[in-house]
Tab-separated table of C-alpha atoms in Angstrom:
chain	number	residue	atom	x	y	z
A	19	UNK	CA	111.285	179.623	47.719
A	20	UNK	CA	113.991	177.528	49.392
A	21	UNK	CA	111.748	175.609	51.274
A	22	UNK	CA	109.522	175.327	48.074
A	23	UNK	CA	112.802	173.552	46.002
A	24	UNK	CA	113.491	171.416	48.734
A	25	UNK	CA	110.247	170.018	48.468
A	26	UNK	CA	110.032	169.695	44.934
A	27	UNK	CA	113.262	167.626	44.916
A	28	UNK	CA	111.857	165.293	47.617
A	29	UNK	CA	108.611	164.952	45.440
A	30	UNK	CA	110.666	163.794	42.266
A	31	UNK	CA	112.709	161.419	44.236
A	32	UNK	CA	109.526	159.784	45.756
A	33	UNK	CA	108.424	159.378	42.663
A	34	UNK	CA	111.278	157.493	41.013
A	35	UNK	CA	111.751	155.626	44.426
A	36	UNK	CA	108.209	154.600	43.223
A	37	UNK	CA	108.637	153.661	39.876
A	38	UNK	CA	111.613	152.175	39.856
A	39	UNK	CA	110.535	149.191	42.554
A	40	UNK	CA	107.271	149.259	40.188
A	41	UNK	CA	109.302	148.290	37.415
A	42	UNK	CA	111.349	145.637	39.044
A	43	UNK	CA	108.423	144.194	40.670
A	44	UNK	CA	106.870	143.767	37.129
A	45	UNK	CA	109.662	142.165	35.441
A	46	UNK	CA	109.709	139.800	38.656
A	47	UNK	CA	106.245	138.727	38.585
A	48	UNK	CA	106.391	138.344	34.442
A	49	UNK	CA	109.718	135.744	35.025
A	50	UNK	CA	107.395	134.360	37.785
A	51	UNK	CA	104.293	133.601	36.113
A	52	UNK	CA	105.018	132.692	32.436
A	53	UNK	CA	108.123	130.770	33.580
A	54	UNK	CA	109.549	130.874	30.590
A	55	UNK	CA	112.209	133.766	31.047
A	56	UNK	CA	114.096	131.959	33.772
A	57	UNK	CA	116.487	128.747	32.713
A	58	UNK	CA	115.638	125.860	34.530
A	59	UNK	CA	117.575	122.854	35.827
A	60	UNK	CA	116.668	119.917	36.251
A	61	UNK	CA	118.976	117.427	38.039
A	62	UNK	CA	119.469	113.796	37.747
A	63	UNK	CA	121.266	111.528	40.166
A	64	UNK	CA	123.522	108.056	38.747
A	65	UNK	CA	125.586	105.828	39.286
A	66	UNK	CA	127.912	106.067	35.884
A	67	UNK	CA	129.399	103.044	36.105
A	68	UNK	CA	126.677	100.990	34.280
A	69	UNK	CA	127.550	100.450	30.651
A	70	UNK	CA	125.419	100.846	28.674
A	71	UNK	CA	122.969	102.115	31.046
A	72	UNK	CA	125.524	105.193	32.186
A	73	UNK	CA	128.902	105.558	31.517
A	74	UNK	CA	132.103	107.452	31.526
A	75	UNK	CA	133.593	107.665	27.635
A	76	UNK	CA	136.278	109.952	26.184
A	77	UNK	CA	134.648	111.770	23.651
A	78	UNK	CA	136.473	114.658	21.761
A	79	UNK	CA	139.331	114.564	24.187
A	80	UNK	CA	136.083	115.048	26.902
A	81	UNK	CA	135.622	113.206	29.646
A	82	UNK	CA	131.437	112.933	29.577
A	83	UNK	CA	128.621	110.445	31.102
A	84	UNK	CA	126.841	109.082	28.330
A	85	UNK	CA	124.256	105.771	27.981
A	86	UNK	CA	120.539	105.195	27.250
A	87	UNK	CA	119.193	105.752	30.366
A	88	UNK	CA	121.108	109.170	30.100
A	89	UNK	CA	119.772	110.006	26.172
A	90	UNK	CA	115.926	109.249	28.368
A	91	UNK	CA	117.325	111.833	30.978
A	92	UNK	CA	117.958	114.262	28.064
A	93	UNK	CA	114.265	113.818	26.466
A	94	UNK	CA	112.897	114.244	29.943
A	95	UNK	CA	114.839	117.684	30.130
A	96	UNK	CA	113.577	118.456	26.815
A	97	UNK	CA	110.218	118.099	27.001
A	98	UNK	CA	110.263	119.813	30.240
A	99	UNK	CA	112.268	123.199	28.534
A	100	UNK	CA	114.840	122.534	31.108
A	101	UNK	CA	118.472	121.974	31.445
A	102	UNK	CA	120.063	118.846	32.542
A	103	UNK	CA	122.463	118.937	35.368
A	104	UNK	CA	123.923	115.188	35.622
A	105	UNK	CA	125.279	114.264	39.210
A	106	UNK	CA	127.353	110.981	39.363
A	107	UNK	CA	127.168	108.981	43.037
A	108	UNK	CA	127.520	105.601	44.374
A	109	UNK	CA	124.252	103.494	43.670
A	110	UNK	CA	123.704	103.044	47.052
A	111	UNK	CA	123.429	106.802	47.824
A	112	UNK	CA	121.085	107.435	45.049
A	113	UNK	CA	117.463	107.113	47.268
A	114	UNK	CA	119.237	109.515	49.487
A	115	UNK	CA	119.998	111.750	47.636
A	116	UNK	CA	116.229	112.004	45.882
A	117	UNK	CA	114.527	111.883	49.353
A	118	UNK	CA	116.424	114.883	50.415
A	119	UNK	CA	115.985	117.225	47.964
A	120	UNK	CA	119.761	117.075	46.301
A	121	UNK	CA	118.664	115.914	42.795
A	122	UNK	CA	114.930	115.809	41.125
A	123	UNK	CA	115.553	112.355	40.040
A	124	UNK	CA	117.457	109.030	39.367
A	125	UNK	CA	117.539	106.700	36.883
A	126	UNK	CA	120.417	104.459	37.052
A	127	UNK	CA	118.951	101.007	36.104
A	128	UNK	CA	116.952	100.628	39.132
A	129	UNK	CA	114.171	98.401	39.590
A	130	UNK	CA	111.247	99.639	41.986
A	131	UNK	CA	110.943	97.107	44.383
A	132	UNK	CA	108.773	97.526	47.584
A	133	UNK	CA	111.513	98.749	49.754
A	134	UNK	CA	112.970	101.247	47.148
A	135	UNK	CA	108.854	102.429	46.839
A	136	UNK	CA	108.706	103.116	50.745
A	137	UNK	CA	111.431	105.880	49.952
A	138	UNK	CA	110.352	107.101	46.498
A	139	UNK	CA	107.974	107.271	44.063
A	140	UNK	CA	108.607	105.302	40.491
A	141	UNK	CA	107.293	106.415	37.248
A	142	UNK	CA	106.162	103.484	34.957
A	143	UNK	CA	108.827	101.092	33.679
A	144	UNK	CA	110.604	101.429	30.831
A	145	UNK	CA	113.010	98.839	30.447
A	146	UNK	CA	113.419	95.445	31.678
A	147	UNK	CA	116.966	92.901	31.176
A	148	UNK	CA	118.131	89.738	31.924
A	149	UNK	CA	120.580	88.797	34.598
A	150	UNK	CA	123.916	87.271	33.773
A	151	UNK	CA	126.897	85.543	36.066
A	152	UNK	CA	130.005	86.701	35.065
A	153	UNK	CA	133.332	84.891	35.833
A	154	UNK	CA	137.094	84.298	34.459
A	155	UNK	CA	137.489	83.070	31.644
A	156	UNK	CA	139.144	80.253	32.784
A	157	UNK	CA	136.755	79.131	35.309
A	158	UNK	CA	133.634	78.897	32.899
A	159	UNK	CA	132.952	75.416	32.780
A	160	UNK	CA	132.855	75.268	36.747
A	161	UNK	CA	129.482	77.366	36.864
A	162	UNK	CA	127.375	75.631	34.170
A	163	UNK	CA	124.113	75.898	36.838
A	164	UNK	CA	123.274	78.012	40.016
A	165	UNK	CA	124.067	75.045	41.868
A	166	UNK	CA	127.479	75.385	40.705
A	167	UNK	CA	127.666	78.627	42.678
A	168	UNK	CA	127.423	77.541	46.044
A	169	UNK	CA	130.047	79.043	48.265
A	170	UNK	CA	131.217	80.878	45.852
A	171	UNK	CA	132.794	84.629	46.759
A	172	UNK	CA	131.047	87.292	44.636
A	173	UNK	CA	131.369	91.182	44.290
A	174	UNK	CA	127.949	92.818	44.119
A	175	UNK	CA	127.324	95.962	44.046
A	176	UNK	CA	125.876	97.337	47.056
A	177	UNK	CA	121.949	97.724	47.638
A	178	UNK	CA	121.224	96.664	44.057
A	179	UNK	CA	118.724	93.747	42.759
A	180	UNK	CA	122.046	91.938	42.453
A	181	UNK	CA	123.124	91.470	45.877
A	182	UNK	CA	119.808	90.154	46.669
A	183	UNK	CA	120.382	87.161	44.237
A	184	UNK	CA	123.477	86.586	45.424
A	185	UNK	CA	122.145	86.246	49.487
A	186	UNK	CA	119.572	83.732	47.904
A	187	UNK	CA	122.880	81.520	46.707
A	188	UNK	CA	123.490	79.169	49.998
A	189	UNK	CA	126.976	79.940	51.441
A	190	UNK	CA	127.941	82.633	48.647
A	191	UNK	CA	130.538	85.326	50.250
A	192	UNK	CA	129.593	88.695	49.509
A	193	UNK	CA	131.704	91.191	48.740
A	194	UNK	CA	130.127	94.424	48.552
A	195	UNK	CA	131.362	97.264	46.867
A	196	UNK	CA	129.985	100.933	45.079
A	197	UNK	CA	131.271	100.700	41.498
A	198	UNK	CA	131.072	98.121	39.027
A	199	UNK	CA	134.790	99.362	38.001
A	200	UNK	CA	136.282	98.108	41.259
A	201	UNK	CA	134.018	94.330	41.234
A	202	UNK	CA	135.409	93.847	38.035
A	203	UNK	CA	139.021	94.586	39.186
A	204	UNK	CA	138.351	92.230	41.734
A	205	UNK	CA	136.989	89.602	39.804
A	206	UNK	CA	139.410	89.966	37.366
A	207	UNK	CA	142.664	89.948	39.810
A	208	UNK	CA	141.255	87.027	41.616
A	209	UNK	CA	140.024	88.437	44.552
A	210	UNK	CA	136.040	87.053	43.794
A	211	UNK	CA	135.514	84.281	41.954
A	212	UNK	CA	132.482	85.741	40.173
A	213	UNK	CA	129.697	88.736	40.141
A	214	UNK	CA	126.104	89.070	39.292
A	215	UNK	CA	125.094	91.447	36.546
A	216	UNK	CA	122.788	93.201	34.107
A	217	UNK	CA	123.058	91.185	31.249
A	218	UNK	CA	123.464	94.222	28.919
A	219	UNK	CA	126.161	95.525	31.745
A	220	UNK	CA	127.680	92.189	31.801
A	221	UNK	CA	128.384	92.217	27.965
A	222	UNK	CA	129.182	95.517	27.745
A	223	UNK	CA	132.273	94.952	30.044
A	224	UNK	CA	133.501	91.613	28.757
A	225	UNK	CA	133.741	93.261	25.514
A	226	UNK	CA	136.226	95.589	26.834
A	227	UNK	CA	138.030	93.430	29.481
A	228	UNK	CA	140.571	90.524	28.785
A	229	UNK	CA	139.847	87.178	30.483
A	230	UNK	CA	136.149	87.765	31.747
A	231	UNK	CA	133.534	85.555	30.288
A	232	UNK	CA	129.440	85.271	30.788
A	233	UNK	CA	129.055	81.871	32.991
A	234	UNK	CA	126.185	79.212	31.321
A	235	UNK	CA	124.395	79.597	35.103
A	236	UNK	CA	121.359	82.270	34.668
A	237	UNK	CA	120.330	84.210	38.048
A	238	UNK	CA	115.963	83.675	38.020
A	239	UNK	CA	114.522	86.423	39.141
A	240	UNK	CA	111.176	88.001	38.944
A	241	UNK	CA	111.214	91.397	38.610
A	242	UNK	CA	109.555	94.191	37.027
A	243	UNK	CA	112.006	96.221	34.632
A	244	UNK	CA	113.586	99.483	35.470
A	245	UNK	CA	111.744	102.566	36.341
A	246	UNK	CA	112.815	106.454	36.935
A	247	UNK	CA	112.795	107.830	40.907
A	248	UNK	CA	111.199	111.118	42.045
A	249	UNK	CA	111.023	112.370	45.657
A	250	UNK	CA	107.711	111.191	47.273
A	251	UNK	CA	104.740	113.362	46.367
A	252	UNK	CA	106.416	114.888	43.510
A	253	UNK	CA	103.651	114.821	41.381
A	254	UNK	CA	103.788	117.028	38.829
A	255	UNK	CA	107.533	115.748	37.734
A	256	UNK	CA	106.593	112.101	37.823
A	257	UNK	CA	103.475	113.751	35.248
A	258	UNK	CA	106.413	114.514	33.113
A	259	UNK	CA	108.486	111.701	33.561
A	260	UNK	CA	105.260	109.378	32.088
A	261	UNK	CA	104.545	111.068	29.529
A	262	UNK	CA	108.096	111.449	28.133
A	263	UNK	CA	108.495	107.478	28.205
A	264	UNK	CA	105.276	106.930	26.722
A	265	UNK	CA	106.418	108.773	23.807
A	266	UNK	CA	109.914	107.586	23.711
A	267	UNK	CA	108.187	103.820	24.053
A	268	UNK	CA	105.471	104.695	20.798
A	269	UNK	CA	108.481	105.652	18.700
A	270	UNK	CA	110.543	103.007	19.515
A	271	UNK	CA	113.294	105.245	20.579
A	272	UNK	CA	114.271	103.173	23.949
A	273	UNK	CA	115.165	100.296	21.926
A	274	UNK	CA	117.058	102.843	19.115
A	275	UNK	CA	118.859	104.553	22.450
A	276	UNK	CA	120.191	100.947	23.807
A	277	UNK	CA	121.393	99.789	20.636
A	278	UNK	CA	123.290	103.092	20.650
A	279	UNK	CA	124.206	102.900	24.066
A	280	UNK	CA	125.767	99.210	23.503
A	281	UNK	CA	127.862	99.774	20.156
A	282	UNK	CA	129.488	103.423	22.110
A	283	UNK	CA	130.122	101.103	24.776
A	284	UNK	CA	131.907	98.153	23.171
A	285	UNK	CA	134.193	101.266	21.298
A	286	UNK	CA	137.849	101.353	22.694
């Protein structure tokens, strides 16, 4: 009979043994397959310096990135039933970043020129701006033309569309920095005598800063608007990405998110 008991009790623990990891194999494979009981994150890579692209702005005593390229980020999250997880970098780190793996994408007004496409792949564009030269106020009338800004020492930001304006100005000095923050400190404590810009960037700042003006000279450049980045191959998210901004783009709300974007900005 001893024998007998032993044995039963090693039966009825097989058997829960059994059922148990049947269980917890079953709720794994339902999280697994319907992908709907497990939050996902998506993550974004910036460069939040970028008014009114991305931004820093006190809001509700909370420090928090905000901008139109952002609100885009947010729809793209949406649609996707995902949460967004917003990392803030210097621009020129950005393509890194993607390629290996450390956010799912990056939109930080960047246009997707053929060096940028060897790294990455670009959804379709979704916004395209003007440049604009931006100097002290007190030196306006000396840059009236491009001409005018020969020799000239400018802070670009590094590896942007900007910088390679600037090298196309004959004998301009380059200073290259990561933030838009520190070239307008620069600029505006006489260290450069001028920077290239976003237009919408450009006006976004001036509203904010004392003594910086918008220069008559206008950069030419052809380019073809601003797209989103996804690591090469990524398919199925640059799927998403599309048809997100073709949405956002056939109810006007890219246009609605900049004009938002712009008047937060310009608020002190």
């Amino acid at each position: 009979m001893k024998k007998w008991g032993i044995l039963t009790v090693c039966l009825v623990l097989a058997g829960s043994l059994i059922a148990g990891c049947g269980n917890k194999s079953s709720e794994q494979g339902a999280g697994q397959t319907g992908g709907k009981t497990e939050a996902k994150t998506i993550v974004l890579g910036t460069s939040a310096d970028f008014p009114p692209y991305e931004f820093h702005k006190m809001i509700d005593g909370k420090d928090q990135i905000v901008g139109f390229d952002i609100e885009i980020a947010k729809e793209i999250a949406s649609d996707m039933g995902a949460t967004l997880e917003v990392k803030d970098m210097d621009f020129k780190a950005l393509l890194g970043e993607l390629s290996t793996g450390r956010v799912d994408f990056v939109i930080s007004g960047m246009t997707p020129d053929e060096t940028r496409r060897k790294q990455v792949d670009f959804s379709d564009n979704y916004y395209k701006a003007q440049q604009a030269v931006v100097v002290r106020e007190a030196d306006k009338d000396k840059y009236k033309t491009m001409d005018s800004l020969k020799g000239v020492s400018f802070g670009i930001q590094t590896g942007s569309i900007q910088e390679d304006i600037a090298k196309t100005i004959p004998g301009a000095q380059i200073t290259g920095l990561g933030k838009i923050n520190d070239i307008i400190m620069q600029l505006n404590s006489g260290r450069v005598d001028a920077s290239i810009m976003e237009k919408p960037v450009a006006e976004a700042f001036i509203k904010n800063v004392k003594g910086l003006t918008i220069a008559e000279a206008v950069p030419e450049y052809e380019e073809d608007g601003y797209a989103i980045g996804v690591k090469k191959g990524n398919k199925e998210l640059l799927d998403q990405i599309n048809k997100t901004l073709d949405r956002l783009k056939s109810e006007n709300k890219i246009d609605q998110f900049v004009s938002e974007a712009s008047d937060l900005a310009a608020q002190k």
